[in-house]
PDB file of C-alpha atoms in Angstrom:
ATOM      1  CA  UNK A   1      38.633  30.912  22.395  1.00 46.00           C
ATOM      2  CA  UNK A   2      35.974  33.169  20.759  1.00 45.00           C
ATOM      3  CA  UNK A   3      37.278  36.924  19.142  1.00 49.00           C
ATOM      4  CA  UNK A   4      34.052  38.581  18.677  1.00 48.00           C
ATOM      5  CA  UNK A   5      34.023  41.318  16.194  1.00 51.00           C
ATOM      6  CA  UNK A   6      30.320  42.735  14.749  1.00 50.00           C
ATOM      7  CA  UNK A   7      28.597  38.794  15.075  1.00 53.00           C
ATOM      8  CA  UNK A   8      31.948  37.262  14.134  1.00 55.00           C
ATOM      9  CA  UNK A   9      33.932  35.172  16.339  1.00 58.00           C
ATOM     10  CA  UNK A  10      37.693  33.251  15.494  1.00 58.00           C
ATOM     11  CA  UNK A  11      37.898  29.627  17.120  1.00 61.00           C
ATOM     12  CA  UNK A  12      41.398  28.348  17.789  1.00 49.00           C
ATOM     13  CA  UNK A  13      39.841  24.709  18.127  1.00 51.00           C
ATOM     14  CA  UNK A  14      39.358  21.858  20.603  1.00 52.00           C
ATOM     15  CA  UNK A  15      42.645  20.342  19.465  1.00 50.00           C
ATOM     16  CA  UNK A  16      44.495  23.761  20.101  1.00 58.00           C
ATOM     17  CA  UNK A  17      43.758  23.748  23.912  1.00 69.00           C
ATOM     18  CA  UNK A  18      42.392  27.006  25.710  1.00 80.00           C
ATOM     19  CA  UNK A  19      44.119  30.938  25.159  1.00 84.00           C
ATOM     20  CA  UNK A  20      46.785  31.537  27.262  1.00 84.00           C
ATOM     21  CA  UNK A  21      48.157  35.117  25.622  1.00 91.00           C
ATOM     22  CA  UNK A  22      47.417  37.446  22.968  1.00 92.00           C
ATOM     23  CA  UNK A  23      49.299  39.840  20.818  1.00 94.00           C
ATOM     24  CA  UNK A  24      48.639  42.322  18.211  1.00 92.00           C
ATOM     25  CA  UNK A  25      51.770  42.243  15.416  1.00 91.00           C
ATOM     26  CA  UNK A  26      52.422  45.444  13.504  1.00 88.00           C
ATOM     27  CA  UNK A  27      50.757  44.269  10.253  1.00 87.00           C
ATOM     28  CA  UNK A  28      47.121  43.928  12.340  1.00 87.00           C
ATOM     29  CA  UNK A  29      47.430  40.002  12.988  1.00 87.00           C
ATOM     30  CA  UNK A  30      46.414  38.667  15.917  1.00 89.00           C
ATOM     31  CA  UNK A  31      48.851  35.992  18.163  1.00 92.00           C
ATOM     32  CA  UNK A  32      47.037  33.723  20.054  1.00 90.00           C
ATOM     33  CA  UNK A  33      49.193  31.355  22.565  1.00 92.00           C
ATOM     34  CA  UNK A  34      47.084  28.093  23.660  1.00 90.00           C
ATOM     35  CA  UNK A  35      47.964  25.809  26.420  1.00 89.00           C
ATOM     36  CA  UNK A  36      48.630  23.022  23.608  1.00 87.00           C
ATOM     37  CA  UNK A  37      52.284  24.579  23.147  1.00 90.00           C
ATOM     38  CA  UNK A  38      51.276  26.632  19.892  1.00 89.00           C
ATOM     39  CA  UNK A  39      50.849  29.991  19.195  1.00 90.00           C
ATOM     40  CA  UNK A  40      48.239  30.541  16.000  1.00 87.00           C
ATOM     41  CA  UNK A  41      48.174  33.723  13.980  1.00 87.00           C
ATOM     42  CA  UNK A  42      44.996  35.099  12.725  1.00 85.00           C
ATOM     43  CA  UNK A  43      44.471  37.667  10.071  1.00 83.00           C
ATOM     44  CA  UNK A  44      41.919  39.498  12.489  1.00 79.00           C
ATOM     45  CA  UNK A  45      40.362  41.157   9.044  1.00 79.00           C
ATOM     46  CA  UNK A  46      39.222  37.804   7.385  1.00 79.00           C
ATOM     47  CA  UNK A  47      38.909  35.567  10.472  1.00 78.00           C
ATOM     48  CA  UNK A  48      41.331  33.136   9.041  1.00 80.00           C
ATOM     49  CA  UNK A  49      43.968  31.143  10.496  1.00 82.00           C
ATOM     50  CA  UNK A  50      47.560  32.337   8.341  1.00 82.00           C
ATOM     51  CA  UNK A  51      49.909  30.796  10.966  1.00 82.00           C
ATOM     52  CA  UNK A  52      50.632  27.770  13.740  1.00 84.00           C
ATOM     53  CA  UNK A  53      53.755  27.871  15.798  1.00 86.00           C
ATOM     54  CA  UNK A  54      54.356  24.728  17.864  1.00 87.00           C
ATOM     55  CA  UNK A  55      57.012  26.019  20.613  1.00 85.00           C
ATOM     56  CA  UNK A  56      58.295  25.151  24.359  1.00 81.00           C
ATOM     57  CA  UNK A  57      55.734  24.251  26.771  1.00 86.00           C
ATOM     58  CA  UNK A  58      52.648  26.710  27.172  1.00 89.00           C
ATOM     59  CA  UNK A  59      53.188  30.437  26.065  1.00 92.00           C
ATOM     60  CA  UNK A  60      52.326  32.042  28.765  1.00 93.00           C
ATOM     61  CA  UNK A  61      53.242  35.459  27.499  1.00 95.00           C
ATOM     62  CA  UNK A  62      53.421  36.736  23.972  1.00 96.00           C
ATOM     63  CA  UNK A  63      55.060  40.667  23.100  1.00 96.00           C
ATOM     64  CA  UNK A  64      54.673  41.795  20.006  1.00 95.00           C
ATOM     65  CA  UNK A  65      57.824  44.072  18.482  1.00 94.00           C
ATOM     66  CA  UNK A  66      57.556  47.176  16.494  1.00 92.00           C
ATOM     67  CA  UNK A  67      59.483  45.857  13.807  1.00 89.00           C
ATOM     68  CA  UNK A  68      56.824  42.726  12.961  1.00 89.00           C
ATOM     69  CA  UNK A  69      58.580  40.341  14.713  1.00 91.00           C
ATOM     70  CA  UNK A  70      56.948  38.420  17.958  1.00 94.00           C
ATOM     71  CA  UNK A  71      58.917  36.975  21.423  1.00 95.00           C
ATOM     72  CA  UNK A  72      56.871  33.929  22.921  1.00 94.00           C
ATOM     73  CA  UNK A  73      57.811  33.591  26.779  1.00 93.00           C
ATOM     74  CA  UNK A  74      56.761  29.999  28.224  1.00 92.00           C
ATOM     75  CA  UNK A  75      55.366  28.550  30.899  1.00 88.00           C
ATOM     76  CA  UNK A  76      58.928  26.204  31.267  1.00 89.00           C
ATOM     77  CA  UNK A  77      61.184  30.115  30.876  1.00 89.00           C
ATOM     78  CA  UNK A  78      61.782  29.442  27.199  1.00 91.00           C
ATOM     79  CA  UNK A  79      61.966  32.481  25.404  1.00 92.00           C
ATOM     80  CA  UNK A  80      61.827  31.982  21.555  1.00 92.00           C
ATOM     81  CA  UNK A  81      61.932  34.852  18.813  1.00 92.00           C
ATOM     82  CA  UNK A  82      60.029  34.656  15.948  1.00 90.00           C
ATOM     83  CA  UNK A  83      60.219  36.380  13.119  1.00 87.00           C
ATOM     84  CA  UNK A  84      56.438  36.995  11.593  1.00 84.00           C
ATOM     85  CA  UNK A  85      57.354  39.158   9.528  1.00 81.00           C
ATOM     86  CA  UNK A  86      55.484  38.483   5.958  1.00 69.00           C
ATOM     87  CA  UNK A  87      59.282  38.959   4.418  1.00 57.00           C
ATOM     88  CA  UNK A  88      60.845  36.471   6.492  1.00 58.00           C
ATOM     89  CA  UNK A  89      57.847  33.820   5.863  1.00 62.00           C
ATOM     90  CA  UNK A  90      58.395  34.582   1.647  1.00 59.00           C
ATOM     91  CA  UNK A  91      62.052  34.118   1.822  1.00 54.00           C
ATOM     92  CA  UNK A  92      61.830  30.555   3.542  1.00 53.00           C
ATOM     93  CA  UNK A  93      59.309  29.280   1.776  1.00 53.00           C
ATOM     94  CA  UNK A  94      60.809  30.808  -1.729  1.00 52.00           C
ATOM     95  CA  UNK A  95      64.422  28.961  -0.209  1.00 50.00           C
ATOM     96  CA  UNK A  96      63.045  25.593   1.423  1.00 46.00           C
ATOM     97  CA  UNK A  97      59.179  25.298   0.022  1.00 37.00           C
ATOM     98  CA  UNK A  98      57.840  25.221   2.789  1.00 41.00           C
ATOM     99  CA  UNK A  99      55.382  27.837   3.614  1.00 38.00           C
ATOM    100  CA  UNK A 100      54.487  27.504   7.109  1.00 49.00           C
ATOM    101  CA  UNK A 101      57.876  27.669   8.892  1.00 59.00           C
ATOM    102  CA  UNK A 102      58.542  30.806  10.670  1.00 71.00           C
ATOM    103  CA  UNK A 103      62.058  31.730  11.545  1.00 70.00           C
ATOM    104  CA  UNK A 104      63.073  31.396  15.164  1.00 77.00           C
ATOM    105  CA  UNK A 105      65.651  31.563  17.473  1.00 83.00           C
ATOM    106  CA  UNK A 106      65.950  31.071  21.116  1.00 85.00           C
ATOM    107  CA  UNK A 107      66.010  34.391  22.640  1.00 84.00           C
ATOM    108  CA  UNK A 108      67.183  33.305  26.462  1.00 87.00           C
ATOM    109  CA  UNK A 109      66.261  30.924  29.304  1.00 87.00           C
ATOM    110  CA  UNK A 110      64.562  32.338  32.488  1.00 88.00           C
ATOM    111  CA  UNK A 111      63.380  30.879  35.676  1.00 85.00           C
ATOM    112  CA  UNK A 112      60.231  30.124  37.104  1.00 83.00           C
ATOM    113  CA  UNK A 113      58.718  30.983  33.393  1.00 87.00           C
ATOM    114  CA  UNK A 114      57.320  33.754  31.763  1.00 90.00           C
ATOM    115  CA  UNK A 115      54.540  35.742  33.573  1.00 90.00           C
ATOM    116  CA  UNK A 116      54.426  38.730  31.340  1.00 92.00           C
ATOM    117  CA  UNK A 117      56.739  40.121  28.478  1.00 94.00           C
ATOM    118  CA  UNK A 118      56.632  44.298  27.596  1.00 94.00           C
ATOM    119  CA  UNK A 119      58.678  45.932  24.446  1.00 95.00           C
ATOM    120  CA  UNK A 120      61.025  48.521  26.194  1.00 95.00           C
ATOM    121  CA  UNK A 121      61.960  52.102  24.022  1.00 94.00           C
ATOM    122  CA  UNK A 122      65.733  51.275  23.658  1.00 94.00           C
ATOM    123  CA  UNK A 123      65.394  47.622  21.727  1.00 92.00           C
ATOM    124  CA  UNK A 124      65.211  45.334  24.713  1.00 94.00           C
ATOM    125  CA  UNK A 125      62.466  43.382  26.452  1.00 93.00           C
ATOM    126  CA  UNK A 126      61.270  43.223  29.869  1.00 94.00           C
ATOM    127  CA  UNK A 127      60.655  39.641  31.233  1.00 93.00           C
ATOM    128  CA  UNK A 128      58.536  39.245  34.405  1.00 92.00           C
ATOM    129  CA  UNK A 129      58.808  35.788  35.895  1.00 87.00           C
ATOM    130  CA  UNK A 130      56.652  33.537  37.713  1.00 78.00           C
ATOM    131  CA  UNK A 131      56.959  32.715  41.415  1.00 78.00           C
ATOM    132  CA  UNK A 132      59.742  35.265  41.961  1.00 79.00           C
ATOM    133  CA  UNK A 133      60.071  38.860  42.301  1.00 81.00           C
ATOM    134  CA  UNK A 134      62.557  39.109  39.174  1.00 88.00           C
ATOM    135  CA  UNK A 135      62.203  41.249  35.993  1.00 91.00           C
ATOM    136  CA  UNK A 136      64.918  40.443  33.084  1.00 91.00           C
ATOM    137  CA  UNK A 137      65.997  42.974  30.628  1.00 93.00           C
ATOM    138  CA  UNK A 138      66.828  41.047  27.739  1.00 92.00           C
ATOM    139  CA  UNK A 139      68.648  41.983  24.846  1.00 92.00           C
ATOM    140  CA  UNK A 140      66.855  41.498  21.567  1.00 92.00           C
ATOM    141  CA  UNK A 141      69.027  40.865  17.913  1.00 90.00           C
ATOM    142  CA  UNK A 142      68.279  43.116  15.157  1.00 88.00           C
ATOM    143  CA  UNK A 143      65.716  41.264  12.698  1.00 83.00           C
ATOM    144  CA  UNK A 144      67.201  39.710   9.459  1.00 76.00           C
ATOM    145  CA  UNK A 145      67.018  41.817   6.548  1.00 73.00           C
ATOM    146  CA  UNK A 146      65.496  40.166   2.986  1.00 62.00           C
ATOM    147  CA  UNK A 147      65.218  41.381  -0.315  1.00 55.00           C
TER     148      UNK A 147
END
C-alpha cells in the first residue's frame, strides 16, 4: 500500500500483507488494516509508522470514534476496541514499560464478519455483515479516563 501525498508515499511492507481498511483517528493518524491480521498507524504528517496492532483474523473494516478511540471489525466477526488515544498509550507504557501496547477490549462477536463499520450520533456503532442482509447496532463503553 502506497499513501501518496505531494511525491510522498507510506509503505505498510511486504511482511504486512496488502490494505484491507482505512481510518482517519481524531488526532490526524491514519489506520491502515492489512490482510496479515494487523492494523498499523501512521502519523500521516511525517510518514512514519507510530503504531502495529496484531488482532483477529483480517480487519476488514476499521471506524474511527470521535473520542480518539478506533473499533477494528474482522474478517472472522471479531470486533475489538482499541483505545488510540495518545493518553491511553502514555499511561500503559508509564504503568507496564511497554510502549507499543494499545488498550483493547473485545467489543462483540458477529456473524459472517465485518463488511463495513459507521459511528452512529447517539454513541453506538453500526455493523454491516458479510454474506447476510444484517446490520448490528452495537453498544460502545465510554473510553477510560487518565490523568
Amino acid at each position: 500500500m502506497r499513501l501518496f501525498d505531494v511525491g510522498r508515499a507510506l509503505s505498510v511492507g511486504r511482511r504486512a500483507g496488502g490494505v484491507h481498511s482505512l481510518a482517519v483517528l481524531a488526532d490526524g493518524r491514519l489506520a491502515c488494516g492489512t490482510t496479515s491480521g494487523h492494523v498499523v498507524l501512521w502519523d500521516a504528517g511525517t510518514g512514519t509508522c507510530v503504531g502495529t496492532m496484531a488482532i483477529e483474523g483480517i480487519p476488514a473494516a476499521l471506524a474511527a470514534l470521535p473520542d480518539g478511540r478506533l473499533v477494528s471489525g474482522s474478517s472472522e466477526g471479531v470486533m475489538q476496541l482499541w483505545d488510540t488515544r495518545r493518553a491511553a498509550a502514555a499511561a500503559v507504557a508509564a504503568s507496564r514499560c511497554a510502549a507499543s501496547a494499545i488498550p483493547k477490549n473485545v467489543l462483540a462477536h458477529v456473524p459472517h464478519g465485518a463488511a463495513a463499520l459507521v459511528p452512529l450520533p447517539d454513541g453506538r456503532l453500526a455493523c454491516a455483515c458479510e454474506l447476510t442482509h444484517n446490520i448490528y447496532l452495537l453498544e460502545v463503553p465510554p473510553p477510560a479516563t487518565y490523568e
